[in-house]
Amino acid sequence: MIRGIIITVLTLGVIGTGAWGYQEHREKNAILMNAENNYQRAFHDLAYQMDTLHDKIGTTLAMNSRKSLSPVLADVWRLTSEAHNNVGQLPLTLLPFNKTEEFLSNIGKFSYRTAVRDLDKEPLTKDEYGTLKKLYSQSANIQDELRKVQHLVLKNNLRWMDVEMALATGKEASDNTIIDGFKTVEKTVKGYDESNMTDPSLMSYQKKNQNFEDAPGKKISKEEAIQIAKKFTNKNNLSKVKVTESGKGSKFGFFSVTFVDSNGNEGNIDITKKGGHPIYFIERRDIAKQKLSLNEGMNSAKKFIENNHIKNMEEFETTQYDTIGVYSFVTVENGIRIYPETLKIKTALDNGEIVGFTAQDLLKNKKKRNIPNPKLSKKEAKKHINPNLKIMEDRRSLIVNDLGKEVLCYEFLGTLNNDTYRIFINADSGVEEKVEKLKNAEKVYENTL
């Protein structure tokens, strides 16, 4: 009797385990199939967008009037954005594909900035037409390579899940048609990079001073980078210090110093090879309960700037994330805010320690400027503001507009209902260059349910 009960229980257990395992298998397959379908959709959308992009760029070569040219260039910008989005949805994070993404980004920036300007007053130049011809030819080659991959994917019923597995396990060196195809696309685009860098129409849209070659000072060694890291972070007892060098093949670039401090906290700081200027710093540690106010955290950030001899900086934005204060600073010259030159500092609100710093924009955009006097008075510029806005502050500022040009503006800070806005009015033309809605204080959702 007992034996029969035991056998029955065991049998039911085996059947139950089998049913559970089968259900798990079905659910896993359903998830994998859904992921595969998403990858396939993103890839075929990308191929279609490159086809359409090539045709649209070709269409612009036959146009000249603003009425017809601007909408097509805006369409090119939209297509590059969608293509960029689809590239991001493919499992290529472990596969070098940055040149292709940079190529799409450059097309997008060029088309957008050309589309939004007044082409009646500033028609396409000879150099810009030359750029369009280059982009048309280059997009044709990328289109051709993607079509080859697409043909093989459809012909051989290839799976993107195999690509993801190959990249994750480091076996991409083995024969994989999709990986080989995308490597060919990347190699094709890389061949354009050198010629594009000398193209005057694209150079203004690309980031300048990428390797910090304009940073003041002499070239430093790895040992000097470690000493700068200690002084900047105010941590003399560093252990497990490791220095890696970036900017391969470049005369400049930066050193990346990783370390563990005396409290066992890990940190990383990037320092320019030329001049030894800190670019980026982050310390990873648990932040305890908040003891300092956001304003007290700001005082710590200001003292940090002063101790590191960073001059002529003024705070312009403050945000709090949990127990960390984030403070944005901008260079001020003769009472004018130079917004291209900014830095951010993170302060731990448990003890006021600086746990994050980034000065990339400041270092890459720092230069001497000859800023002319504005053609409009502040009173005249104010007439271009929405009359419903209540102006609280005003000043002069230099910003980079949507065309990538530095322009002198009157900056107005005002409120409308319960929101705060920052508006930039061109100091020469009265054009509303930018409108920014400032973030409101974050709501606390704990204990609300």
CSV table of C-alpha atoms in Angstrom, one decimal:
chain,number,residue,atom,x,y,z
A,1,MET,CA,0.0,0.0,0.0
A,2,ILE,CA,2.7,2.5,1.1
A,3,ARG,CA,4.9,1.4,-1.8
A,4,GLY,CA,2.0,2.1,-4.2
A,5,ILE,CA,1.5,5.6,-2.8
A,6,ILE,CA,5.2,6.4,-3.0
A,7,ILE,CA,5.3,5.2,-6.6
A,8,THR,CA,2.2,7.3,-7.4
A,9,VAL,CA,3.7,10.4,-5.8
A,10,LEU,CA,7.0,9.9,-7.6
A,11,THR,CA,5.2,9.4,-10.9
A,12,LEU,CA,3.2,12.6,-10.4
A,13,GLY,CA,6.4,14.4,-9.4
A,14,VAL,CA,8.2,13.3,-12.6
A,15,ILE,CA,5.2,14.3,-14.7
A,16,GLY,CA,4.9,17.7,-13.0
A,17,THR,CA,8.7,18.3,-13.4
A,18,GLY,CA,8.4,17.3,-17.1
A,19,ALA,CA,5.4,19.6,-17.6
A,20,TRP,CA,7.2,22.5,-15.9
A,21,GLY,CA,10.4,21.9,-17.9
A,22,TYR,CA,8.4,21.8,-21.1
A,23,GLN,CA,6.6,25.1,-20.2
A,24,GLU,CA,10.0,26.7,-19.4
A,25,HIS,CA,11.3,25.5,-22.7
A,26,ARG,CA,8.3,27.0,-24.6
A,27,GLU,CA,8.6,30.3,-22.8
A,28,LYS,CA,12.4,30.5,-23.5
A,29,ASN,CA,11.8,29.7,-27.1
A,30,ALA,CA,9.1,32.4,-27.3
A,31,ILE,CA,11.5,35.0,-25.8
A,32,LEU,CA,14.3,34.0,-28.2
A,33,MET,CA,11.9,34.1,-31.2
A,34,ASN,CA,10.7,37.6,-30.1
A,35,ALA,CA,14.3,38.8,-29.9
A,36,GLU,CA,15.2,37.3,-33.3
A,37,ASN,CA,12.1,38.9,-34.9
A,38,ASN,CA,13.1,42.3,-33.4
A,39,TYR,CA,16.7,41.9,-34.7
A,40,GLN,CA,15.5,40.9,-38.2
A,41,ARG,CA,13.0,43.9,-38.3
A,42,ALA,CA,15.8,46.4,-37.2
A,43,PHE,CA,18.2,45.0,-39.9
A,44,HIS,CA,15.7,45.0,-42.8
A,45,ASP,CA,14.5,48.5,-41.7
A,46,LEU,CA,18.2,49.7,-41.7
A,47,ALA,CA,18.7,48.3,-45.3
A,48,TYR,CA,15.5,50.0,-46.5
A,49,GLN,CA,16.5,53.3,-44.9
A,50,MET,CA,19.9,53.2,-46.5
A,51,ASP,CA,18.2,52.6,-49.9
A,52,THR,CA,15.9,55.6,-49.3
A,53,LEU,CA,18.7,57.7,-47.9
A,54,HIS,CA,20.8,57.2,-51.0
A,55,ASP,CA,17.8,58.2,-53.2
A,56,LYS,CA,17.0,61.3,-51.2
A,57,ILE,CA,20.6,62.5,-51.2
A,58,GLY,CA,20.6,62.0,-55.0
A,59,THR,CA,17.4,64.1,-55.3
A,60,THR,CA,19.0,67.0,-53.5
A,61,LEU,CA,21.7,67.2,-56.2
A,62,ALA,CA,19.0,68.2,-58.8
A,63,MET,CA,17.5,70.9,-56.5
A,64,ASN,CA,18.4,74.5,-55.7
A,65,SER,CA,15.4,76.4,-54.4
A,66,ARG,CA,14.7,76.5,-50.6
A,67,LYS,CA,11.1,75.6,-51.2
A,68,SER,CA,12.0,72.1,-52.5
A,69,LEU,CA,15.4,71.5,-51.1
A,70,SER,CA,14.8,72.2,-47.3
A,71,PRO,CA,12.0,69.5,-46.9
A,72,VAL,CA,14.2,66.9,-48.7
A,73,LEU,CA,17.2,67.7,-46.5
A,74,ALA,CA,14.9,67.5,-43.4
A,75,ASP,CA,13.8,64.1,-44.7
A,76,VAL,CA,17.5,63.0,-45.0
A,77,TRP,CA,18.0,64.0,-41.4
A,78,ARG,CA,15.0,62.0,-40.3
A,79,LEU,CA,16.2,58.9,-42.2
A,80,THR,CA,19.7,59.1,-40.7
A,81,SER,CA,18.1,59.3,-37.2
A,82,GLU,CA,15.9,56.3,-37.9
A,83,ALA,CA,18.9,54.4,-39.3
A,84,HIS,CA,21.0,55.3,-36.3
A,85,ASN,CA,18.2,54.0,-34.1
A,86,ASN,CA,18.0,50.7,-35.9
A,87,VAL,CA,21.8,50.2,-35.7
A,88,GLY,CA,21.4,50.6,-31.9
A,89,GLN,CA,18.8,47.8,-31.8
A,90,LEU,CA,21.2,45.3,-33.4
A,91,PRO,CA,23.4,43.1,-31.3
A,92,LEU,CA,26.6,44.9,-32.4
A,93,THR,CA,27.8,46.3,-29.1
A,94,LEU,CA,30.9,44.1,-29.1
A,95,LEU,CA,31.6,44.7,-32.8
A,96,PRO,CA,33.4,47.9,-33.8
A,97,PHE,CA,30.8,49.8,-35.8
A,98,ASN,CA,31.6,53.4,-34.6
A,99,LYS,CA,32.7,54.7,-38.0
A,100,THR,CA,29.4,53.8,-39.6
A,101,GLU,CA,27.5,55.4,-36.8
A,102,GLU,CA,29.7,58.5,-37.1
A,103,PHE,CA,29.1,58.6,-40.9
A,104,LEU,CA,25.3,58.6,-40.3
A,105,SER,CA,25.7,61.2,-37.6
A,106,ASN,CA,27.6,63.5,-39.9
A,107,ILE,CA,25.0,63.2,-42.7
A,108,GLY,CA,22.3,64.0,-40.1
A,109,LYS,CA,24.1,67.1,-38.8
A,110,PHE,CA,25.0,68.3,-42.3
A,111,SER,CA,21.4,67.9,-43.6
A,112,TYR,CA,19.7,69.3,-40.6
A,113,ARG,CA,21.9,72.4,-40.3
A,114,THR,CA,21.5,73.1,-44.0
A,115,ALA,CA,17.8,72.5,-44.0
A,116,VAL,CA,17.0,75.0,-41.1
A,117,ARG,CA,19.0,77.9,-42.5
A,118,ASP,CA,17.6,80.4,-45.0
A,119,LEU,CA,18.7,79.0,-48.3
A,120,ASP,CA,17.3,82.0,-50.2
A,121,LYS,CA,19.9,84.2,-48.4
A,122,GLU,CA,22.6,81.5,-48.0
A,123,PRO,CA,22.2,79.0,-50.9
A,124,LEU,CA,24.4,75.9,-51.0
A,125,THR,CA,28.0,76.6,-51.7
A,126,LYS,CA,30.2,74.9,-54.2
A,127,ASP,CA,31.9,73.0,-51.3
A,128,GLU,CA,28.5,71.9,-50.0
A,129,TYR,CA,27.4,70.5,-53.3
A,130,GLY,CA,30.7,68.7,-53.4
A,131,THR,CA,29.9,67.2,-50.0
A,132,LEU,CA,26.5,66.1,-51.2
A,133,LYS,CA,28.1,64.3,-54.2
A,134,LYS,CA,30.6,62.6,-51.8
A,135,LEU,CA,27.8,61.5,-49.5
A,136,TYR,CA,25.7,60.2,-52.4
A,137,SER,CA,28.6,58.1,-53.7
A,138,GLN,CA,29.5,56.8,-50.2
A,139,SER,CA,26.0,56.0,-49.2
A,140,ALA,CA,25.7,54.0,-52.5
A,141,ASN,CA,28.6,51.8,-51.4
A,142,ILE,CA,27.2,51.3,-48.0
A,143,GLN,CA,23.8,50.5,-49.5
A,144,ASP,CA,25.5,47.9,-51.8
A,145,GLU,CA,27.3,46.2,-48.9
A,146,LEU,CA,24.1,46.0,-46.8
A,147,ARG,CA,22.2,44.6,-49.7
A,148,LYS,CA,24.8,41.8,-50.0
A,149,VAL,CA,24.4,40.9,-46.3
A,150,GLN,CA,20.6,41.1,-46.7
A,151,HIS,CA,20.6,38.8,-49.7
A,152,LEU,CA,22.7,36.2,-47.8
A,153,VAL,CA,20.5,36.5,-44.7
A,154,LEU,CA,17.4,35.8,-46.7
A,155,LYS,CA,18.9,33.1,-48.9
A,156,ASN,CA,20.5,31.1,-46.1
A,157,ASN,CA,17.9,31.9,-43.4
A,158,LEU,CA,20.6,33.3,-41.1
A,159,ARG,CA,19.8,34.1,-37.5
A,160,TRP,CA,20.9,37.2,-35.5
A,161,MET,CA,20.8,35.2,-32.3
A,162,ASP,CA,23.9,33.4,-33.7
A,163,VAL,CA,25.6,36.7,-34.1
A,164,GLU,CA,24.8,37.7,-30.5
A,165,MET,CA,26.2,34.4,-29.3
A,166,ALA,CA,29.3,34.6,-31.4
A,167,LEU,CA,30.1,38.1,-30.2
A,168,ALA,CA,29.3,37.3,-26.5
A,169,THR,CA,31.6,34.3,-26.6
A,170,GLY,CA,34.4,36.0,-28.5
A,171,LYS,CA,34.0,33.6,-31.5
A,172,GLU,CA,33.3,36.3,-34.1
A,173,ALA,CA,36.7,35.5,-35.8
A,174,SER,CA,35.1,32.3,-37.0
A,175,ASP,CA,33.0,32.2,-40.2
A,176,ASN,CA,29.9,34.2,-39.6
A,177,THR,CA,28.3,35.8,-42.7
A,178,ILE,CA,26.5,38.6,-40.9
A,179,ILE,CA,29.5,39.6,-38.8
A,180,ASP,CA,31.8,39.5,-41.8
A,181,GLY,CA,29.4,41.6,-43.8
A,182,PHE,CA,29.1,44.3,-41.1
A,183,LYS,CA,32.9,44.3,-40.8
A,184,THR,CA,33.1,45.0,-44.5
A,185,VAL,CA,30.6,47.9,-44.1
A,186,GLU,CA,32.7,49.4,-41.3
A,187,LYS,CA,35.9,49.0,-43.3
A,188,THR,CA,34.2,50.7,-46.3
A,189,VAL,CA,33.2,53.7,-44.2
A,190,LYS,CA,36.6,53.9,-42.5
A,191,GLY,CA,38.1,54.5,-45.9
A,192,TYR,CA,36.0,57.7,-46.2
A,193,ASP,CA,37.1,59.0,-42.9
A,194,GLU,CA,40.4,60.5,-44.0
A,195,SER,CA,38.8,62.3,-47.0
A,196,ASN,CA,35.9,63.6,-45.0
A,197,MET,CA,38.2,65.1,-42.4
A,198,THR,CA,39.6,67.4,-45.1
A,199,ASP,CA,36.2,68.4,-46.4
A,200,PRO,CA,35.5,72.0,-45.4
A,201,SER,CA,31.7,71.4,-45.4
A,202,LEU,CA,31.9,68.5,-42.9
A,203,MET,CA,34.7,69.7,-40.7
A,204,SER,CA,32.5,72.4,-39.1
A,205,TYR,CA,30.0,69.7,-38.1
A,206,GLN,CA,32.6,67.3,-36.6
A,207,LYS,CA,33.9,67.7,-33.1
A,208,LYS,CA,37.1,69.6,-33.0
A,209,ASN,CA,40.1,69.1,-30.8
A,210,GLN,CA,39.2,65.5,-30.4
A,211,ASN,CA,42.6,64.6,-28.9
A,212,PHE,CA,43.0,67.7,-26.8
A,213,GLU,CA,45.9,68.9,-29.0
A,214,ASP,CA,45.0,72.6,-28.1
A,215,ALA,CA,45.3,72.0,-24.3
A,216,PRO,CA,47.9,74.3,-22.9
A,217,GLY,CA,51.1,72.9,-21.4
A,218,LYS,CA,53.7,70.3,-22.2
A,219,LYS,CA,53.3,66.5,-22.7
A,220,ILE,CA,53.3,64.5,-19.4
A,221,SER,CA,54.4,61.0,-18.5
A,222,LYS,CA,52.4,58.2,-16.9
A,223,GLU,CA,54.2,58.8,-13.6
A,224,GLU,CA,53.2,62.5,-13.7
A,225,ALA,CA,49.6,61.5,-14.5
A,226,ILE,CA,49.5,59.4,-11.3
A,227,GLN,CA,50.8,62.4,-9.2
A,228,ILE,CA,48.2,64.7,-10.8
A,229,ALA,CA,45.5,62.1,-10.0
A,230,LYS,CA,46.5,62.1,-6.4
A,231,LYS,CA,46.5,65.8,-6.1
A,232,PHE,CA,43.2,66.3,-8.0
A,233,THR,CA,41.3,63.8,-6.0
A,234,ASN,CA,43.1,64.7,-2.7
A,235,LYS,CA,43.9,61.1,-2.2
A,236,ASN,CA,47.6,60.4,-1.4
A,237,ASN,CA,47.2,56.8,-0.3
A,238,LEU,CA,46.2,55.1,-3.6
A,239,SER,CA,46.7,51.4,-4.2
A,240,LYS,CA,46.2,49.1,-7.2
A,241,VAL,CA,47.0,52.1,-9.5
A,242,LYS,CA,46.8,51.3,-13.2
A,243,VAL,CA,47.5,53.7,-16.1
A,244,THR,CA,46.2,53.0,-19.6
A,245,GLU,CA,46.9,55.1,-22.6
A,246,SER,CA,44.2,56.1,-25.1
A,247,GLY,CA,44.4,57.9,-28.4
A,248,LYS,CA,46.3,55.1,-30.2
A,249,GLY,CA,48.2,56.4,-33.2
A,250,SER,CA,47.7,60.0,-32.0
A,251,LYS,CA,50.3,62.4,-30.7
A,252,PHE,CA,47.9,63.5,-28.0
A,253,GLY,CA,44.9,61.9,-26.3
A,254,PHE,CA,44.7,61.1,-22.6
A,255,PHE,CA,45.9,58.8,-19.8
A,256,SER,CA,43.2,56.9,-17.8
A,257,VAL,CA,44.2,56.2,-14.2
A,258,THR,CA,42.2,53.7,-12.2
A,259,PHE,CA,42.8,53.2,-8.5
A,260,VAL,CA,41.6,52.0,-5.1
A,261,ASP,CA,41.9,54.5,-2.2
A,262,SER,CA,42.6,53.8,1.5
A,263,ASN,CA,38.9,53.2,2.2
A,264,GLY,CA,38.7,50.6,-0.5
A,265,ASN,CA,36.7,52.8,-2.9
A,266,GLU,CA,37.4,52.4,-6.6
A,267,GLY,CA,37.9,55.5,-8.8
A,268,ASN,CA,38.9,56.5,-12.3
A,269,ILE,CA,40.3,59.7,-13.7
A,270,ASP,CA,41.2,60.7,-17.3
A,271,ILE,CA,44.0,63.2,-17.8
A,272,THR,CA,45.1,64.9,-21.0
A,273,LYS,CA,48.6,63.8,-22.2
A,274,LYS,CA,49.2,67.5,-23.2
A,275,GLY,CA,49.2,69.7,-20.1
A,276,GLY,CA,48.0,67.1,-17.6
A,277,HIS,CA,44.5,68.5,-17.4
A,278,PRO,CA,41.8,66.3,-15.7
A,279,ILE,CA,39.0,65.6,-18.1
A,280,TYR,CA,36.8,63.2,-16.2
A,281,PHE,CA,36.7,61.8,-12.7
A,282,ILE,CA,34.3,59.3,-11.0
A,283,GLU,CA,34.5,57.7,-7.6
A,284,ARG,CA,32.4,54.6,-6.9
A,285,ARG,CA,31.3,54.4,-3.3
A,286,ASP,CA,28.1,54.0,-1.3
A,287,ILE,CA,26.6,57.4,-0.4
A,288,ALA,CA,25.3,57.5,3.2
A,289,LYS,CA,22.3,59.4,4.5
A,290,GLN,CA,22.1,63.0,3.5
A,291,LYS,CA,23.6,65.4,6.0
A,292,LEU,CA,24.3,68.4,3.8
A,293,SER,CA,21.9,70.7,2.0
A,294,LEU,CA,22.1,71.2,-1.8
A,295,ASN,CA,23.5,74.7,-1.2
A,296,GLU,CA,26.2,73.3,1.1
A,297,GLY,CA,27.1,70.8,-1.6
A,298,MET,CA,27.5,73.7,-4.0
A,299,ASN,CA,29.9,75.3,-1.6
A,300,SER,CA,32.0,72.1,-1.7
A,301,ALA,CA,32.0,72.2,-5.5
A,302,LYS,CA,33.1,75.9,-5.6
A,303,LYS,CA,35.9,75.2,-3.1
A,304,PHE,CA,37.0,72.2,-5.3
A,305,ILE,CA,37.1,74.5,-8.4
A,306,GLU,CA,39.1,77.1,-6.4
A,307,ASN,CA,41.6,74.5,-5.1
A,308,ASN,CA,42.3,73.2,-8.6
A,309,HIS,CA,42.8,76.8,-10.0
A,310,ILE,CA,40.0,76.6,-12.5
A,311,LYS,CA,39.2,80.3,-13.0
A,312,ASN,CA,36.3,82.5,-14.1
A,313,MET,CA,33.6,79.9,-13.5
A,314,GLU,CA,30.0,80.6,-12.4
A,315,GLU,CA,27.3,78.1,-11.4
A,316,PHE,CA,24.2,78.1,-13.6
A,317,GLU,CA,22.3,74.8,-12.9
A,318,THR,CA,21.8,72.7,-9.8
A,319,THR,CA,20.1,69.3,-9.6
A,320,GLN,CA,19.8,66.6,-6.9
A,321,TYR,CA,19.7,62.9,-7.5
A,322,ASP,CA,19.0,61.0,-4.3
A,323,THR,CA,21.9,61.9,-2.0
A,324,ILE,CA,24.1,63.4,-4.8
A,325,GLY,CA,24.2,67.1,-5.9
A,326,VAL,CA,25.1,67.8,-9.5
A,327,TYR,CA,26.3,71.3,-10.3
A,328,SER,CA,27.0,72.8,-13.7
A,329,PHE,CA,29.4,75.7,-14.1
A,330,VAL,CA,30.1,78.0,-17.1
A,331,THR,CA,33.0,80.3,-18.0
A,332,VAL,CA,32.3,84.0,-17.6
A,333,GLU,CA,34.2,86.7,-19.5
A,334,ASN,CA,33.4,90.4,-19.1
A,335,GLY,CA,30.1,89.5,-17.7
A,336,ILE,CA,29.2,87.2,-20.6
A,337,ARG,CA,28.5,83.5,-20.0
A,338,ILE,CA,30.5,81.3,-22.5
A,339,TYR,CA,28.2,78.2,-22.7
A,340,PRO,CA,30.5,76.1,-24.9
A,341,GLU,CA,32.9,76.1,-22.0
A,342,THR,CA,31.1,74.2,-19.2
A,343,LEU,CA,32.0,71.6,-16.5
A,344,LYS,CA,29.9,69.5,-14.1
A,345,ILE,CA,30.7,68.4,-10.6
A,346,LYS,CA,29.0,65.7,-8.4
A,347,THR,CA,29.1,66.2,-4.7
A,348,ALA,CA,28.1,63.5,-2.1
A,349,LEU,CA,25.7,65.1,0.3
A,350,ASP,CA,26.7,62.8,3.2
A,351,ASN,CA,30.1,64.5,3.7
A,352,GLY,CA,30.6,67.0,0.8
A,353,GLU,CA,33.2,64.9,-1.0
A,354,ILE,CA,33.5,65.3,-4.7
A,355,VAL,CA,32.6,62.0,-6.4
A,356,GLY,CA,32.3,63.1,-10.0
A,357,PHE,CA,33.8,65.7,-12.4
A,358,THR,CA,33.7,66.3,-16.2
A,359,ALA,CA,35.4,69.1,-18.0
A,360,GLN,CA,35.5,67.8,-21.6
A,361,ASP,CA,33.5,70.7,-23.0
A,362,LEU,CA,35.6,73.2,-21.2
A,363,LEU,CA,38.9,71.7,-22.4
A,364,LYS,CA,37.8,71.2,-26.0
A,365,ASN,CA,36.2,74.6,-26.5
A,366,LYS,CA,38.6,76.8,-24.5
A,367,LYS,CA,40.0,79.6,-26.7
A,368,LYS,CA,40.4,83.3,-27.0
A,369,ARG,CA,37.3,85.0,-28.5
A,370,ASN,CA,36.7,88.5,-29.9
A,371,ILE,CA,33.1,89.0,-28.9
A,372,PRO,CA,31.6,92.1,-30.7
A,373,ASN,CA,29.1,94.5,-29.1
A,374,PRO,CA,25.4,93.6,-29.6
A,375,LYS,CA,23.5,95.4,-32.3
A,376,LEU,CA,20.3,95.2,-30.2
A,377,SER,CA,19.8,96.7,-26.8
A,378,LYS,CA,18.4,94.5,-23.9
A,379,LYS,CA,15.1,96.4,-24.1
A,380,GLU,CA,14.8,95.7,-27.9
A,381,ALA,CA,15.7,92.0,-27.4
A,382,LYS,CA,13.1,91.7,-24.7
A,383,LYS,CA,10.3,92.6,-27.2
A,384,HIS,CA,10.9,89.2,-28.9
A,385,ILE,CA,10.0,87.3,-25.7
A,386,ASN,CA,6.5,85.8,-25.2
A,387,PRO,CA,4.6,88.6,-23.3
A,388,ASN,CA,3.0,85.9,-21.0
A,389,LEU,CA,6.5,85.1,-19.6
A,390,LYS,CA,7.5,86.8,-16.4
A,391,ILE,CA,11.1,87.7,-16.7
A,392,MET,CA,13.1,87.0,-13.5
A,393,GLU,CA,16.8,87.4,-14.7
A,394,ASP,CA,18.7,88.5,-17.8
A,395,ARG,CA,22.3,88.6,-18.9
A,396,ARG,CA,24.4,88.2,-22.1
A,397,SER,CA,25.5,84.8,-23.2
A,398,LEU,CA,27.5,83.1,-26.0
A,399,ILE,CA,25.9,79.9,-27.2
A,400,VAL,CA,26.2,77.4,-30.1
A,401,ASN,CA,23.0,77.5,-32.2
A,402,ASP,CA,21.4,74.8,-34.3
A,403,LEU,CA,23.7,75.7,-37.2
A,404,GLY,CA,26.8,75.0,-35.1
A,405,LYS,CA,27.7,78.6,-34.9
A,406,GLU,CA,28.7,80.6,-31.8
A,407,VAL,CA,26.3,83.5,-31.4
A,408,LEU,CA,26.0,86.3,-28.9
A,409,CYS,CA,22.6,86.3,-27.2
A,410,TYR,CA,20.5,87.9,-24.5
A,411,GLU,CA,19.6,85.2,-22.0
A,412,PHE,CA,16.3,85.6,-20.2
A,413,LEU,CA,15.1,83.5,-17.3
A,414,GLY,CA,11.4,83.6,-16.8
A,415,THR,CA,8.4,81.7,-15.5
A,416,LEU,CA,5.1,80.7,-17.1
A,417,ASN,CA,2.5,79.2,-14.8
A,418,ASN,CA,4.6,76.8,-12.7
A,419,ASP,CA,7.4,76.2,-15.1
A,420,THR,CA,10.7,78.0,-15.6
A,421,TYR,CA,12.3,78.7,-19.0
A,422,ARG,CA,15.6,79.9,-20.3
A,423,ILE,CA,15.3,81.8,-23.6
A,424,PHE,CA,18.2,83.0,-25.8
A,425,ILE,CA,17.5,85.9,-28.1
A,426,ASN,CA,20.1,86.7,-30.8
A,427,ALA,CA,21.7,90.0,-29.8
A,428,ASP,CA,22.1,91.1,-33.5
A,429,SER,CA,19.0,89.8,-35.2
A,430,GLY,CA,16.4,89.2,-32.5
A,431,VAL,CA,15.9,85.6,-33.6
A,432,GLU,CA,14.8,83.2,-30.8
A,433,GLU,CA,17.8,80.9,-31.0
A,434,LYS,CA,16.9,78.5,-28.2
A,435,VAL,CA,14.2,77.9,-25.6
A,436,GLU,CA,15.0,75.5,-22.7
A,437,LYS,CA,12.5,74.3,-20.1
A,438,LEU,CA,14.3,73.9,-16.8
A,439,LYS,CA,13.7,70.8,-14.7
A,440,ASN,CA,11.3,71.1,-11.8
A,441,ALA,CA,12.0,69.5,-8.5
A,442,GLU,CA,11.6,65.7,-8.6
A,443,LYS,CA,8.5,64.3,-7.0
A,444,VAL,CA,8.9,61.8,-4.2
A,445,TYR,CA,6.7,58.8,-4.8
A,446,GLU,CA,7.6,56.8,-1.6
A,447,ASN,CA,4.7,56.0,0.7
A,448,THR,CA,2.1,57.5,-1.7
A,449,LEU,CA,0.3,54.2,-2.4
